[in-house]
Amino acid sequence: MGQKAPGASEGSASRAEIEAAIEGLSPADAERLRRSADSRAAGLKGLGLGVCGDDLLQEAMGLALEGTRRWPKGVRFVTYLLQLVRNVAGHLARRAMSRLGIPVQDQAVVEVVMSGDPDCLVPTAIPDPERLAAARETTGRIKNKFAKDETVSLIIEGWETDMTGPDIKRELELSQNDYETAVTRLRRGARSLEE
Amino acid sequence: MARVKDDGERLHAFANAMADSVEAASDEQLLLDARSAGVDPNHTKSHVQQLLRGAVKASKQRRLEQAQAEYKSSLAAFCAATAKIPAQRAEQRTLLMHVFQTHPEIRSVTLQHREFSEMTDSDVQTLLKQAEQLGLLDGLDNMEDGE
């Protein structure tokens, strides 16, 4: 067992174990981490925060090493880090929404429980007209790409209004397989727009 | 009545749903996504690892700086605590004798069955430091007359 990080308990991983987990990342897990962080960062731009996926990943890693919520044994490292990225993004979103006077209704944001202090990550504030124009441009590109794919276009509309997968499937009368296939098309198409 | 989201909020909701979808996707799907976009997953892996290693290094650096700051702080406190102890050994013995006279209970506890003259210079310094930490040297600053 390696040296414990400060605040680490018997049920949490040591720094050495965290470092070993970084070295053991698979290409798929790295893709998962990067794309999730990039996506959440793109969403934060919609709320006027100039932050990139790398910033969120670094902040999450900082919390893993120095925050109060350690990597619990028995949980996959990637799952744990993805949750920290979600927490950091949720925390920033809540602050941005408060500044913009937007009521916090999104459960993903409401349920955020921070495990450390994310205040060292200070994103650039994007002025409101620029924020809205950039958001229109980003979603416009994705919608254009799928303009001829009715199912994906409707899924995009649903996601934009916080509809869940089961709600969308029910509203569109889609089978699980049809929904998953359409989401895969969307995810893959959006990936090509990210590069 | 539901509030209408602006374009930025809609992007935020969409992007979070996309992130959830990415997290839920299988390894095979994610690798296919990457390759179909012309991205080398091994390159992504190297990038992410480098980023995370950088965060680990920064954390170690912060801990080192914190430890150095704590060391400097405790050293400063130690120097401040020993500021009232004279540098000369003879004066140190005089001061300790004065402490014993002022606080006879300390003498009995520290000397026990030994004679004062049997104490080494190191013993004298240690006892003076302890006396300083207990506040027993307070008010003795003007003891130049060799009481």
XYZ file of N, CA, C and O in Angstrom, chain B residues 5-136:
528
model
N -36.352 28.052 -21.935
C -34.892 28.155 -21.801
C -34.331 29.009 -22.934
O -34.832 28.938 -24.069
N -33.274 29.768 -22.634
C -32.610 30.482 -23.734
C -31.646 29.516 -24.442
O -31.465 28.360 -24.007
N -31.031 29.991 -25.533
C -30.188 29.105 -26.339
C -29.007 28.527 -25.548
O -28.601 27.388 -25.769
N -28.465 29.332 -24.633
C -27.338 28.869 -23.830
C -27.749 27.761 -22.873
O -27.035 26.765 -22.707
N -28.908 27.919 -22.266
C -29.406 26.881 -21.358
C -29.712 25.603 -22.115
O -29.495 24.495 -21.607
N -30.220 25.760 -23.326
C -30.542 24.577 -24.138
C -29.262 23.814 -24.492
O -29.215 22.583 -24.445
N -28.207 24.579 -24.799
C -26.926 23.933 -25.095
C -26.408 23.218 -23.849
O -25.898 22.093 -23.938
N -26.558 23.864 -22.705
C -26.096 23.251 -21.460
C -26.809 21.918 -21.211
O -26.170 20.903 -20.896
N -28.108 21.912 -21.380
C -28.882 20.683 -21.158
C -28.493 19.608 -22.182
O -28.307 18.435 -21.824
N -28.356 20.031 -23.438
C -27.983 19.070 -24.494
C -26.600 18.465 -24.212
O -26.404 17.249 -24.304
N -25.657 19.332 -23.857
C -24.276 18.870 -23.641
C -24.188 17.923 -22.448
O -23.432 16.944 -22.487
N -24.962 18.180 -21.421
C -24.954 17.266 -20.265
C -25.538 15.908 -20.640
O -25.040 14.861 -20.211
N -26.606 15.931 -21.456
C -27.197 14.660 -21.907
C -26.208 13.909 -22.785
O -26.095 12.678 -22.699
N -25.469 14.652 -23.598
C -24.447 14.025 -24.452
C -23.358 13.388 -23.576
O -22.907 12.260 -23.830
N -22.937 14.118 -22.535
C -21.915 13.579 -21.626
C -22.425 12.306 -20.955
O -21.690 11.312 -20.841
N -23.688 12.321 -20.547
C -24.265 11.113 -19.928
C -24.253 9.949 -20.913
O -23.984 8.803 -20.542
N -24.560 10.267 -22.178
C -24.584 9.221 -23.207
C -23.180 8.647 -23.425
O -23.007 7.433 -23.567
N -22.193 9.528 -23.429
C -20.795 9.089 -23.595
C -20.405 8.174 -22.437
O -19.789 7.121 -22.629
N -20.779 8.594 -21.234
C -20.405 7.804 -20.051
C -21.047 6.418 -20.071
O -20.477 5.460 -19.566
N -22.232 6.356 -20.637
C -22.962 5.079 -20.646
C -22.580 4.187 -21.823
O -22.906 3.001 -21.833
N -21.899 4.741 -22.804
C -21.576 3.965 -24.011
C -20.546 2.873 -23.709
O -19.734 3.010 -22.784
N -20.592 1.827 -24.502
C -19.627 0.732 -24.294
C -18.248 1.155 -24.815
O -18.132 2.109 -25.604
N -17.233 0.441 -24.384
C -15.875 0.719 -24.849
C -15.796 0.637 -26.376
O -15.205 1.496 -27.029
N -16.419 -0.410 -26.924
C -16.360 -0.628 -28.372
C -16.985 0.558 -29.117
O -16.450 1.036 -30.125
N -18.125 1.027 -28.620
C -18.797 2.161 -29.268
C -17.928 3.410 -29.243
O -17.820 4.129 -30.232
N -17.315 3.661 -28.098
C -16.486 4.874 -27.977
C -15.273 4.811 -28.903
O -14.897 5.818 -29.510
N -14.685 3.623 -29.004
C -13.525 3.486 -29.893
C -13.945 3.647 -31.353
O -13.237 4.273 -32.149
N -15.129 3.119 -31.676
C -15.652 3.293 -33.042
C -15.956 4.768 -33.324
O -15.664 5.281 -34.395
N -16.562 5.434 -32.325
C -16.848 6.886 -32.454
C -15.564 7.637 -32.817
O -15.542 8.467 -33.718
N -14.519 7.324 -32.068
C -13.253 8.036 -32.255
C -12.688 7.765 -33.645
O -12.329 8.696 -34.374
N -12.636 6.489 -33.996
C -12.025 6.134 -35.288
C -12.834 6.699 -36.446
O -12.261 7.134 -37.446
N -14.177 6.716 -36.303
C -14.990 7.252 -37.409
C -14.808 8.764 -37.537
O -15.081 9.341 -38.581
N -14.333 9.401 -36.468
C -14.055 10.848 -36.539
C -12.590 11.100 -36.890
O -12.129 12.241 -36.853
N -11.862 10.029 -37.165
C -10.452 10.169 -37.536
C -9.539 10.444 -36.357
O -8.456 11.023 -36.519
N -9.976 10.038 -35.174
C -9.177 10.278 -33.963
C -8.528 8.973 -33.518
O -9.184 7.924 -33.496
N -7.251 9.041 -33.166
C -6.537 7.863 -32.672
C -6.758 7.756 -31.156
O -6.297 8.620 -30.396
N -7.463 6.720 -30.697
C -7.732 6.586 -29.253
C -6.456 6.531 -28.402
O -6.460 6.973 -27.254
N -5.381 6.015 -28.974
C -4.125 5.969 -28.211
C -3.558 7.372 -27.992
O -2.924 7.645 -26.970
N -3.822 8.227 -28.955
C -3.387 9.621 -28.806
C -4.186 10.287 -27.693
O -3.636 11.016 -26.848
N -5.492 10.010 -27.667
C -6.349 10.555 -26.595
C -5.869 10.047 -25.238
O -5.788 10.798 -24.265
N -5.540 8.760 -25.210
C -5.062 8.161 -23.950
C -3.805 8.887 -23.460
O -3.723 9.263 -22.285
N -2.856 9.104 -24.361
C -1.618 9.795 -23.957
C -1.923 11.208 -23.459
O -1.358 11.656 -22.455
N -2.818 11.874 -24.165
C -3.162 13.250 -23.777
C -3.777 13.277 -22.370
O -3.377 14.090 -21.523
N -4.742 12.396 -22.136
C -5.432 12.386 -20.841
C -4.453 12.004 -19.720
O -4.443 12.622 -18.648
N -3.619 11.000 -19.995
C -2.652 10.594 -18.961
C -1.696 11.743 -18.628
O -1.403 11.987 -17.456
N -1.247 12.429 -19.662
C -0.322 13.548 -19.443
C -0.986 14.632 -18.589
O -0.377 15.196 -17.676
N -2.242 14.881 -18.900
C -3.007 15.892 -18.158
C -3.141 15.509 -16.675
O -2.908 16.326 -15.773
N -3.490 14.247 -16.441
C -3.697 13.786 -15.062
C -2.369 13.728 -14.300
O -2.308 14.068 -13.117
N -1.308 13.315 -15.016
C 0.016 13.311 -14.365
C 0.404 14.730 -13.963
O 1.000 14.953 -12.910
N 0.081 15.680 -14.821
C 0.375 17.085 -14.514
C -0.334 17.539 -13.250
O 0.235 18.260 -12.428
N -1.571 17.091 -13.091
C -2.340 17.456 -11.888
C -1.729 16.820 -10.653
O -1.671 17.434 -9.578
N -1.244 15.578 -10.803
C -0.591 14.899 -9.664
C 0.674 15.660 -9.278
O 0.936 15.918 -8.099
N 1.446 16.049 -10.291
C 2.696 16.772 -10.035
C 2.414 18.110 -9.342
O 3.088 18.482 -8.382
N 1.388 18.798 -9.831
C 1.033 20.093 -9.222
C 0.603 19.909 -7.776
O 0.926 20.725 -6.909
N -0.102 18.818 -7.518
C -0.552 18.544 -6.146
C 0.647 18.276 -5.233
O 0.715 18.769 -4.104
N 1.613 17.496 -5.745
C 2.823 17.208 -4.951
C 3.580 18.504 -4.666
O 4.086 18.711 -3.563
N 3.653 19.353 -5.692
C 4.351 20.637 -5.547
C 3.686 21.485 -4.456
O 4.360 22.068 -3.612
N 2.341 21.503 -4.489
C 1.606 22.280 -3.483
C 1.871 21.742 -2.080
O 2.051 22.489 -1.132
N 1.901 20.410 -1.962
C 2.133 19.802 -0.643
C 3.538 20.126 -0.140
O 3.741 20.381 1.045
N 4.502 20.097 -1.082
C 5.888 20.411 -0.720
C 5.993 21.853 -0.231
O 6.604 22.136 0.801
N 5.353 22.752 -0.981
C 5.394 24.171 -0.601
C 4.724 24.395 0.750
O 5.186 25.181 1.562
N 3.643 23.640 0.974
C 2.924 23.756 2.245
C 3.822 23.272 3.394
O 3.891 23.898 4.450
N 4.519 22.145 3.152
C 5.405 21.600 4.192
C 6.541 22.577 4.486
O 6.922 22.776 5.650
N 7.083 23.206 3.425
C 8.166 24.175 3.614
C 7.683 25.379 4.414
O 8.371 25.877 5.301
N 6.456 25.825 4.099
C 5.885 26.974 4.810
C 5.684 26.633 6.284
O 5.968 27.444 7.168
N 5.220 25.396 6.542
C 4.998 24.974 7.936
C 6.326 24.887 8.685
O 6.412 25.257 9.860
N 7.367 24.404 7.986
C 8.681 24.290 8.615
C 9.208 25.683 8.986
O 9.678 25.901 10.097
N 9.063 26.623 8.024
C 9.538 27.985 8.276
C 8.776 28.605 9.441
O 9.341 29.299 10.273
N 7.492 28.328 9.460
C 6.646 28.878 10.518
C 7.051 28.324 11.891
O 7.162 29.052 12.870
N 7.303 26.996 11.947
C 7.668 26.407 13.238
C 9.075 26.835 13.652
O 9.353 27.017 14.840
N 9.941 27.041 12.647
C 11.300 27.512 12.948
C 11.237 28.934 13.527
O 11.907 29.243 14.524
N 10.387 29.756 12.920
C 10.227 31.132 13.403
C 9.675 31.135 14.817
O 10.114 31.907 15.675
N 8.730 30.212 15.077
C 8.131 30.130 16.413
C 9.182 29.685 17.429
O 9.245 30.194 18.547
N 10.051 28.734 17.008
C 11.099 28.249 17.893
C 12.090 29.371 18.213
O 12.478 29.565 19.370
N 12.460 30.123 17.147
C 13.410 31.222 17.357
C 12.816 32.272 18.285
O 13.491 32.800 19.169
N 11.526 32.533 18.090
C 10.858 33.520 18.942
C 10.817 33.020 20.380
O 11.000 33.781 21.335
N 10.601 31.711 20.512
C 10.481 31.136 21.853
C 11.811 31.166 22.599
O 11.839 31.247 23.821
N 12.927 31.071 21.881
C 14.230 31.036 22.537
C 14.892 32.414 22.590
O 16.041 32.527 22.996
N 14.133 33.433 22.165
C 14.712 34.777 22.110
C 15.103 35.289 23.487
O 16.002 36.116 23.616
N 14.450 34.787 24.541
C 14.713 35.287 25.889
C 15.839 34.518 26.580
O 16.193 34.824 27.700
N 16.357 33.499 25.899
C 17.419 32.697 26.514
C 18.772 33.275 26.103
O 19.051 33.407 24.909
N 19.616 33.632 27.048
C 20.908 34.228 26.708
C 21.800 33.254 25.939
O 21.646 32.043 26.077
N 22.729 33.809 25.182
C 23.604 32.975 24.366
C 24.722 32.350 25.207
O 25.167 31.235 24.948
N 25.181 33.083 26.206
C 26.311 32.596 27.006
C 25.863 31.531 28.010
O 24.816 31.665 28.646
N 26.695 30.492 28.140
C 26.309 29.380 29.017
C 26.203 29.809 30.478
O 25.313 29.364 31.198
N 27.111 30.658 30.884
C 27.082 31.104 32.285
C 25.791 31.863 32.575
O 25.151 31.675 33.626
N 25.411 32.702 31.620
C 24.169 33.471 31.813
C 22.956 32.552 31.794
O 21.962 32.796 32.477
N 23.050 31.483 30.974
C 21.941 30.527 30.928
C 21.757 29.884 32.309
O 20.652 29.744 32.821
N 22.896 29.516 32.949
C 22.822 28.888 34.274
C 22.262 29.868 35.301
O 21.470 29.493 36.165
N 22.682 31.120 35.160
C 22.184 32.146 36.097
C 20.669 32.290 35.949
O 19.936 32.359 36.941
N 20.242 32.288 34.687
C 18.805 32.456 34.432
C 18.021 31.268 34.974
O 16.978 31.430 35.611
N 18.563 30.054 34.737
C 17.851 28.874 35.210
C 17.801 28.853 36.740
O 16.778 28.493 37.330
N 18.892 29.258 37.357
C 18.921 29.333 38.832
C 17.830 30.284 39.324
O 17.125 29.997 40.290
N 17.693 31.387 38.596
C 16.674 32.364 38.968
C 15.269 31.754 38.842
O 14.406 31.965 39.708
N 15.078 30.979 37.775
C 13.769 30.334 37.579
C 13.502 29.377 38.739
O 12.393 29.335 39.286
N 14.526 28.619 39.136
C 14.362 27.672 40.238
C 14.026 28.394 41.547
O 13.213 27.931 42.345
N 14.669 29.565 41.731
C 14.411 30.321 42.961
C 12.983 30.855 42.964
O 12.302 30.866 43.986
N 12.549 31.291 41.761
C 11.210 31.865 41.656
C 10.146 30.779 41.715
O 9.052 30.995 42.219
N 10.485 29.612 41.167
C 9.513 28.506 41.111
C 10.161 27.263 41.708
O 10.632 26.376 40.979
N 10.220 27.167 43.021
C 10.906 26.031 43.667
C 10.326 24.678 43.268
O 11.041 23.670 43.250
N 9.022 24.665 42.948
C 8.399 23.385 42.565
C 9.032 22.828 41.292
O 9.140 21.618 41.105
N 9.449 23.707 40.399
C 10.094 23.274 39.154
C 11.438 22.633 39.489
O 11.824 21.608 38.932
N 12.128 23.264 40.431
C 13.443 22.743 40.813
C 13.331 21.301 41.311
O 14.084 20.424 40.900
N 12.342 21.064 42.183
C 12.244 19.720 42.753
C 11.879 18.692 41.689
O 12.343 17.557 41.726
N 11.063 19.095 40.742
C 10.650 18.154 39.695
C 11.798 17.873 38.727
O 12.049 16.723 38.346
N 12.504 18.919 38.335
C 13.529 18.747 37.298
C 14.854 18.225 37.839
O 15.497 17.368 37.238
N 15.255 18.721 38.994
C 16.553 18.284 39.533
C 16.462 16.939 40.231
O 17.393 16.146 40.219
N 15.304 16.695 40.856
C 15.104 15.491 41.666
C 16.260 15.332 42.652
O 16.450 16.186 43.501
N 17.080 14.325 42.515
C 18.151 14.119 43.504
C 19.499 14.641 43.036
O 20.512 14.432 43.676
N 19.487 15.339 41.878
C 20.769 15.817 41.369
C 21.075 17.203 41.935
O 20.176 17.937 42.343
N 22.334 17.531 41.884
C 22.754 18.890 42.250
C 22.708 19.749 41.006
O 22.887 19.255 39.898
N 22.482 21.036 41.190
C 22.426 21.957 40.058
C 23.728 21.907 39.252
O 23.730 21.927 38.027
N 24.850 21.797 39.983
C 26.154 21.811 39.311
C 26.391 20.578 38.445
O 27.249 20.564 37.572
N 25.582 19.534 38.695
C 25.751 18.304 37.902
C 25.073 18.405 36.537
O 25.271 17.549 35.677
N 24.258 19.434 36.340
C 23.523 19.541 35.078
C 24.468 19.933 33.945
O 25.327 20.800 34.125
N 24.290 19.290 32.813
C 25.102 19.641 31.647
C 24.556 20.924 31.009
O 23.427 21.331 31.292
N 25.365 21.512 30.129
C 24.903 22.709 29.410
C 23.648 22.396 28.596
O 22.729 23.209 28.495
N 23.641 21.185 28.037
C 22.490 20.783 27.220
C 21.227 20.685 28.075
O 20.148 21.114 27.673
N 21.401 20.125 29.311
C 20.256 20.037 30.229
C 19.717 21.427 30.529
O 18.506 21.656 30.555
N 20.656 22.357 30.762
C 20.268 23.727 31.109
C 19.464 24.350 29.958
O 18.399 24.937 30.164
N 19.974 24.176 28.740
C 19.288 24.768 27.571
C 17.901 24.157 27.388
O 16.926 24.861 27.130
N 17.828 22.844 27.536
C 16.531 22.171 27.365
C 15.523 22.670 28.394
O 14.374 22.974 28.061
N 15.979 22.762 29.642
C 15.066 23.223 30.696
C 14.633 24.667 30.475
O 13.478 25.023 30.713
N 15.584 25.490 29.994
C 15.217 26.888 29.724
C 14.176 26.976 28.601
O 13.247 27.776 28.672
N 14.345 26.140 27.566
C 13.372 26.144 26.463
C 11.998 25.714 26.977
O 10.966 26.283 26.615
N 11.999 24.703 27.845
C 10.714 24.251 28.398
C 10.103 25.347 29.273
O 8.902 25.593 29.230
N 10.972 26.014 30.041
C 10.486 27.105 30.905
C 9.909 28.236 30.061
O 8.884 28.822 30.394
N 10.589 28.504 28.935
C 10.101 29.546 28.026
C 8.718 29.188 27.499
O 7.808 30.017 27.465
N 8.576 27.914 27.079
C 7.292 27.488 26.523
C 6.190 27.522 27.572
O 5.025 27.723 27.255
N 6.578 27.341 28.830
C 5.580 27.404 29.911
C 5.309 28.839 30.358
O 4.478 29.075 31.234
N 6.058 29.768 29.787
C 5.850 31.180 30.132
C 6.552 31.596 31.407
O 6.281 32.669 31.957
N 7.482 30.745 31.875
C 8.146 31.049 33.144
C 9.221 32.120 33.007
O 9.705 32.640 34.015
